[in-house]
Amino acid sequence: MSQDKKIYFASDLHLGLPNLEKSLPREKMFVSWLDEIYPSTSELYLLGDIFDFWFEYRRVVPKGYTRFLGKIAQFTDSGIPVHFFTGNHDVWMFDYFEKELGVTIHREPIVRELLGARFLLAHGDGLGPGDPGYKLLKRIFTSPTLQWLFAKLHPNFSLWFGNQWSVSSRYSKEITHNFRGEEEQITKFSRIKLSDEHFDFFIFGHWHSPIIYPLADNSNLTVLGDWLVSNTYGVWDGEQFNLMRYNPNGQDEVISSASLKGK
Ligand SMILES: [Mn+2]
């Protein structure tokens, strides 16, 4: 890898799961990873489900996460762009993080040219053909009316309720999802995109199984994994994309890599 600055990708921290106390060691580990990458980071992408449940009121936000939020502020205050994607668990991040932390929030997949390669980045839920039930649920969750009504609830109740809902939702139970290759919605989605235009890398969170899956000779799909079991992240230096496992006590382990090939 070159010594130049790199772009880092991580997702599915699920901070707060199952409660603040038990999530604290995970938060501290993630912050120590952020400390390690800080000197070499040119940009940081967090691809969703950062929080297991998040809902912000106009004047009130959930307790906790101060170490994580402070570290993110250190990145943005020193001019490193940080991107938050909303996941299916933290779809209700409104403008607090943009105003307070200076991060950019993305609610839809984005296309980016990063150090000479074309990326499509998304959390990964509700993409591709099919799954009408989930897509309907997502429409309900993003409805301004429902959000307005939810904000009328007392925070002690709404945040308790949201946390209960989140812990019992199917994605918390299915922590280790086995990637099923061509069967996956994100694979189908990526292939449809790829038939229109070229992408070197598709990067997703959501599925909690760290993998680089080749779509074509010069195009790869990555699922970043999570910080509940895998502690994995992606790093791109302009030549090679590595999927890595963070080791707080030594060298990080390379799980899989893909290099940029001629288009
Ligand atoms: Mn998740």
Tab-separated table of C-alpha atoms and ligand atoms in Angstrom:
chain	number	residue	atom	x	y	z
A	1	MET	CA	0.000	0.000	0.000
A	2	SER	CA	1.171	3.482	-0.683
A	3	GLN	CA	1.950	5.877	2.141
A	4	ASP	CA	-0.536	8.387	0.832
A	5	LYS	CA	-3.838	9.049	2.511
A	6	LYS	CA	-6.508	6.403	2.341
A	7	ILE	CA	-10.258	6.167	2.366
A	8	TYR	CA	-11.853	4.052	5.063
A	9	PHE	CA	-15.254	2.360	5.175
A	10	ALA	CA	-17.096	0.726	8.078
A	11	SER	CA	-20.692	-0.076	8.980
A	12	ASP	CA	-23.049	-1.761	11.398
A	13	LEU	CA	-21.654	-0.726	14.756
A	14	HIS	CA	-25.154	-0.957	16.237
A	15	LEU	CA	-24.079	1.274	19.112
A	16	GLY	CA	-26.475	0.883	22.018
A	17	LEU	CA	-27.211	-2.811	21.338
A	18	PRO	CA	-28.385	-4.373	23.588
A	19	ASN	CA	-27.910	-1.493	26.062
A	20	LEU	CA	-25.512	1.399	26.611
A	21	GLU	CA	-23.443	-0.493	29.183
A	22	LYS	CA	-22.848	-3.530	27.018
A	23	SER	CA	-22.239	-1.490	23.918
A	24	LEU	CA	-19.546	0.630	25.610
A	25	PRO	CA	-16.642	-1.830	25.028
A	26	ARG	CA	-17.642	-1.944	21.334
A	27	GLU	CA	-17.736	1.839	21.183
A	28	LYS	CA	-14.297	2.052	22.813
A	29	MET	CA	-12.852	-0.490	20.387
A	30	PHE	CA	-14.249	1.408	17.424
A	31	VAL	CA	-12.813	4.648	18.799
A	32	SER	CA	-9.395	3.033	19.180
A	33	TRP	CA	-9.634	1.958	15.540
A	34	LEU	CA	-10.512	5.551	14.612
A	35	ASP	CA	-7.439	6.700	16.574
A	36	GLU	CA	-5.245	4.336	14.582
A	37	ILE	CA	-6.540	5.334	11.167
A	38	TYR	CA	-6.750	9.052	11.941
A	39	PRO	CA	-3.267	10.016	10.617
A	40	SER	CA	-3.808	8.200	7.314
A	41	THR	CA	-7.448	9.082	6.637
A	42	SER	CA	-8.417	11.350	3.779
A	43	GLU	CA	-12.099	10.474	4.027
A	44	LEU	CA	-14.282	8.255	6.215
A	45	TYR	CA	-17.513	6.545	5.165
A	46	LEU	CA	-19.793	4.981	7.786
A	47	LEU	CA	-22.337	2.979	5.833
A	48	GLY	CA	-25.279	2.764	8.188
A	49	ASP	CA	-26.580	1.115	11.350
A	50	ILE	CA	-24.056	3.149	13.307
A	51	PHE	CA	-26.659	3.278	16.066
A	52	ASP	CA	-28.935	0.408	16.896
A	53	PHE	CA	-31.698	2.909	17.427
A	54	TRP	CA	-31.586	6.643	16.967
A	55	PHE	CA	-34.338	9.197	17.103
A	56	GLU	CA	-33.705	12.895	17.543
A	57	TYR	CA	-36.147	15.529	18.620
A	58	ARG	CA	-35.826	19.140	17.636
A	59	ARG	CA	-34.173	19.925	20.987
A	60	VAL	CA	-33.393	16.492	22.471
A	61	VAL	CA	-31.061	13.677	21.428
A	62	PRO	CA	-30.480	10.222	22.985
A	63	LYS	CA	-27.942	9.904	25.807
A	64	GLY	CA	-24.601	8.210	25.297
A	65	TYR	CA	-22.044	7.676	22.535
A	66	THR	CA	-19.907	10.631	23.668
A	67	ARG	CA	-16.557	8.942	22.926
A	68	PHE	CA	-17.633	8.042	19.427
A	69	LEU	CA	-19.164	11.442	18.716
A	70	GLY	CA	-16.141	13.290	20.121
A	71	LYS	CA	-13.793	11.264	17.941
A	72	ILE	CA	-15.864	11.965	14.840
A	73	ALA	CA	-15.741	15.674	15.727
A	74	GLN	CA	-11.937	15.405	15.871
A	75	PHE	CA	-11.947	14.105	12.276
A	76	THR	CA	-14.304	16.733	10.903
A	77	ASP	CA	-12.707	19.588	12.891
A	78	SER	CA	-9.369	18.757	11.316
A	79	GLY	CA	-10.909	18.838	7.861
A	80	ILE	CA	-11.415	15.117	7.212
A	81	PRO	CA	-14.773	14.590	5.493
A	82	VAL	CA	-16.967	12.061	7.318
A	83	HIS	CA	-20.059	10.514	5.760
A	84	PHE	CA	-22.930	8.916	7.688
A	85	PHE	CA	-25.369	6.730	5.801
A	86	THR	CA	-28.714	6.051	7.411
A	87	GLY	CA	-29.275	2.340	7.872
A	88	ASN	CA	-32.498	0.537	8.576
A	89	HIS	CA	-31.785	0.963	12.302
A	90	ASP	CA	-30.894	4.643	12.320
A	91	VAL	CA	-33.091	5.973	9.564
A	92	TRP	CA	-34.151	8.802	11.905
A	93	MET	CA	-30.927	10.768	11.896
A	94	PHE	CA	-32.140	14.195	10.876
A	95	ASP	CA	-29.894	17.262	10.870
A	96	TYR	CA	-28.288	17.081	14.341
A	97	PHE	CA	-25.139	15.292	13.164
A	98	GLU	CA	-24.749	17.586	10.191
A	99	LYS	CA	-25.031	20.671	12.385
A	100	GLU	CA	-23.178	19.436	15.468
A	101	LEU	CA	-20.557	17.153	13.912
A	102	GLY	CA	-20.215	18.512	10.413
A	103	VAL	CA	-20.728	15.101	8.830
A	104	THR	CA	-22.629	14.570	5.588
A	105	ILE	CA	-25.714	12.369	5.877
A	106	HIS	CA	-26.739	10.148	2.964
A	107	ARG	CA	-30.176	8.576	2.821
A	108	GLU	CA	-29.826	7.001	-0.621
A	109	PRO	CA	-27.053	5.147	-2.479
A	110	ILE	CA	-24.362	7.490	-3.784
A	111	VAL	CA	-21.878	7.314	-6.649
A	112	ARG	CA	-18.376	8.633	-6.051
A	113	GLU	CA	-15.103	8.810	-7.901
A	114	LEU	CA	-12.575	7.992	-5.158
A	115	LEU	CA	-8.834	8.073	-5.877
A	116	GLY	CA	-9.374	7.139	-9.499
A	117	ALA	CA	-12.030	4.454	-9.140
A	118	ARG	CA	-15.819	4.515	-9.428
A	119	PHE	CA	-17.702	3.505	-6.308
A	120	LEU	CA	-21.348	2.922	-5.565
A	121	LEU	CA	-21.930	3.160	-1.814
A	122	ALA	CA	-25.105	2.237	0.070
A	123	HIS	CA	-26.272	0.758	3.344
A	124	GLY	CA	-27.822	-2.069	1.335
A	125	ASP	CA	-31.364	-2.482	2.640
A	126	GLY	CA	-34.356	-2.378	0.323
A	127	LEU	CA	-32.346	-2.411	-2.913
A	128	GLY	CA	-32.914	-4.424	-6.056
A	129	PRO	CA	-36.092	-6.086	-7.301
A	130	GLY	CA	-38.644	-7.638	-4.951
A	131	ASP	CA	-39.117	-7.451	-1.163
A	132	PRO	CA	-42.268	-5.250	-1.378
A	133	GLY	CA	-43.084	-5.751	2.324
A	134	TYR	CA	-39.790	-4.300	3.461
A	135	LYS	CA	-39.987	-1.440	0.964
A	136	LEU	CA	-43.434	-0.524	2.281
A	137	LEU	CA	-42.081	-0.578	5.844
A	138	LYS	CA	-39.244	1.687	4.770
A	139	ARG	CA	-41.708	4.123	3.196
A	140	ILE	CA	-43.685	4.201	6.428
A	141	PHE	CA	-40.521	4.790	8.475
A	142	THR	CA	-39.474	7.681	6.268
A	143	SER	CA	-42.936	9.273	6.254
A	144	PRO	CA	-42.766	12.817	7.639
A	145	THR	CA	-46.226	12.371	9.214
A	146	LEU	CA	-45.175	9.297	11.161
A	147	GLN	CA	-41.953	11.007	12.199
A	148	TRP	CA	-43.926	14.026	13.368
A	149	LEU	CA	-46.282	11.813	15.377
A	150	PHE	CA	-43.404	9.828	16.878
A	151	ALA	CA	-41.786	13.080	17.990
A	152	LYS	CA	-44.931	13.859	20.024
A	153	LEU	CA	-44.153	10.892	22.294
A	154	HIS	CA	-42.186	11.494	25.454
A	155	PRO	CA	-38.493	10.662	24.821
A	156	ASN	CA	-38.359	8.265	27.786
A	157	PHE	CA	-41.068	6.235	26.136
A	158	SER	CA	-40.110	6.593	22.467
A	159	LEU	CA	-36.451	5.710	23.019
A	160	TRP	CA	-37.365	2.752	25.234
A	161	PHE	CA	-39.856	1.598	22.615
A	162	GLY	CA	-37.410	2.072	19.754
A	163	ASN	CA	-34.724	0.159	21.576
A	164	GLN	CA	-37.120	-2.736	22.278
A	165	TRP	CA	-38.207	-2.786	18.668
A	166	SER	CA	-34.653	-2.743	17.448
A	167	VAL	CA	-33.434	-5.546	19.698
A	168	SER	CA	-36.329	-7.746	18.605
A	169	SER	CA	-36.059	-6.976	14.889
A	170	ARG	CA	-34.963	-9.713	12.567
A	171	TYR	CA	-31.659	-8.126	11.632
A	172	SER	CA	-30.432	-8.206	15.218
A	173	LYS	CA	-31.190	-11.901	15.434
A	174	GLU	CA	-29.618	-12.758	12.119
A	175	ILE	CA	-26.234	-11.446	13.070
A	176	THR	CA	-24.267	-13.834	10.896
A	177	HIS	CA	-25.956	-13.743	7.539
A	178	ASN	CA	-24.419	-16.107	5.003
A	179	PHE	CA	-23.836	-14.295	1.745
A	180	ARG	CA	-25.720	-16.185	-0.983
A	181	GLY	CA	-23.946	-14.755	-4.034
A	182	GLU	CA	-26.266	-14.281	-7.009
A	183	GLU	CA	-29.337	-14.799	-4.796
A	184	GLU	CA	-28.704	-11.605	-2.856
A	185	GLN	CA	-30.747	-8.478	-3.568
A	186	ILE	CA	-27.574	-6.401	-3.481
A	187	THR	CA	-25.967	-8.650	-6.127
A	188	LYS	CA	-29.029	-8.312	-8.363
A	189	PHE	CA	-29.089	-4.558	-7.740
A	190	SER	CA	-25.376	-4.251	-8.554
A	191	ARG	CA	-25.696	-6.282	-11.750
A	192	ILE	CA	-28.547	-4.063	-12.948
A	193	LYS	CA	-26.416	-0.953	-12.242
A	194	LEU	CA	-23.417	-2.548	-13.915
A	195	SER	CA	-25.367	-3.223	-17.112
A	196	ASP	CA	-25.848	0.557	-17.447
A	197	GLU	CA	-22.442	1.867	-16.440
A	198	HIS	CA	-19.141	0.741	-15.025
A	199	PHE	CA	-18.380	0.622	-11.328
A	200	ASP	CA	-15.106	-0.641	-9.930
A	201	PHE	CA	-16.515	-1.191	-6.468
A	202	PHE	CA	-19.921	-1.613	-4.873
A	203	ILE	CA	-19.691	-1.174	-1.105
A	204	PHE	CA	-22.501	-2.184	1.231
A	205	GLY	CA	-23.148	-2.662	4.914
A	206	HIS	CA	-26.284	-4.227	6.345
A	207	TRP	CA	-25.570	-7.925	5.738
A	208	HIS	CA	-22.975	-8.321	8.493
A	209	SER	CA	-20.906	-10.880	6.567
A	210	PRO	CA	-17.558	-9.465	5.439
A	211	ILE	CA	-16.886	-10.494	1.852
A	212	ILE	CA	-15.508	-9.297	-1.455
A	213	TYR	CA	-17.569	-10.894	-4.201
A	214	PRO	CA	-16.348	-10.501	-7.800
A	215	LEU	CA	-19.101	-9.401	-10.190
A	216	ALA	CA	-16.881	-9.221	-13.232
A	217	ASP	CA	-13.211	-9.087	-14.112
A	218	ASN	CA	-12.937	-5.465	-13.093
A	219	SER	CA	-15.830	-5.003	-10.695
A	220	ASN	CA	-16.273	-6.168	-7.121
A	221	LEU	CA	-19.027	-6.136	-4.553
A	222	THR	CA	-18.040	-5.712	-0.917
A	223	VAL	CA	-20.038	-6.276	2.235
A	224	LEU	CA	-18.171	-4.553	5.041
A	225	GLY	CA	-19.223	-6.875	7.866
A	226	ASP	CA	-19.927	-5.427	11.290
A	227	TRP	CA	-18.513	-4.486	14.695
A	228	LEU	CA	-20.613	-6.948	16.669
A	229	VAL	CA	-18.736	-10.083	15.646
A	230	SER	CA	-16.327	-9.360	12.803
A	231	ASN	CA	-14.776	-5.954	13.587
A	232	THR	CA	-14.095	-5.405	9.914
A	233	TYR	CA	-13.563	-2.401	7.689
A	234	GLY	CA	-12.616	-1.516	4.145
A	235	VAL	CA	-9.657	0.603	3.062
A	236	TRP	CA	-8.930	1.970	-0.397
A	237	ASP	CA	-5.570	3.475	-1.335
A	238	GLY	CA	-6.180	4.077	-5.035
A	239	GLU	CA	-4.660	0.766	-6.109
A	240	GLN	CA	-6.034	-1.867	-3.818
A	241	PHE	CA	-9.185	-2.314	-1.798
A	242	ASN	CA	-8.628	-4.349	1.348
A	243	LEU	CA	-11.206	-5.832	3.631
A	244	MET	CA	-9.518	-5.910	7.031
A	245	ARG	CA	-10.184	-7.201	10.506
A	246	TYR	CA	-9.217	-4.785	13.270
A	247	ASN	CA	-6.866	-6.191	15.888
A	248	PRO	CA	-6.610	-3.810	18.857
A	249	ASN	CA	-3.409	-5.543	20.020
A	250	GLY	CA	-1.437	-5.881	16.821
A	251	GLN	CA	-1.450	-6.032	13.048
A	252	ASP	CA	-4.853	-5.944	11.399
A	253	GLU	CA	-5.648	-9.010	9.347
A	254	VAL	CA	-6.331	-8.828	5.608
A	255	ILE	CA	-9.481	-10.862	4.960
A	256	SER	CA	-9.749	-10.225	1.255
A	257	SER	CA	-8.470	-7.792	-1.370
A	258	ALA	CA	-9.288	-6.557	-4.815
A	259	SER	CA	-7.141	-4.359	-7.011
A	260	LEU	CA	-8.125	-1.841	-9.605
A	261	LYS	CA	-7.855	-3.375	-13.062
A	262	GLY	CA	-8.050	-1.666	-16.419
A	263	LYS	CA	-11.544	-0.675	-17.468
B	1	MN	MN	-26.975	-3.839	10.657
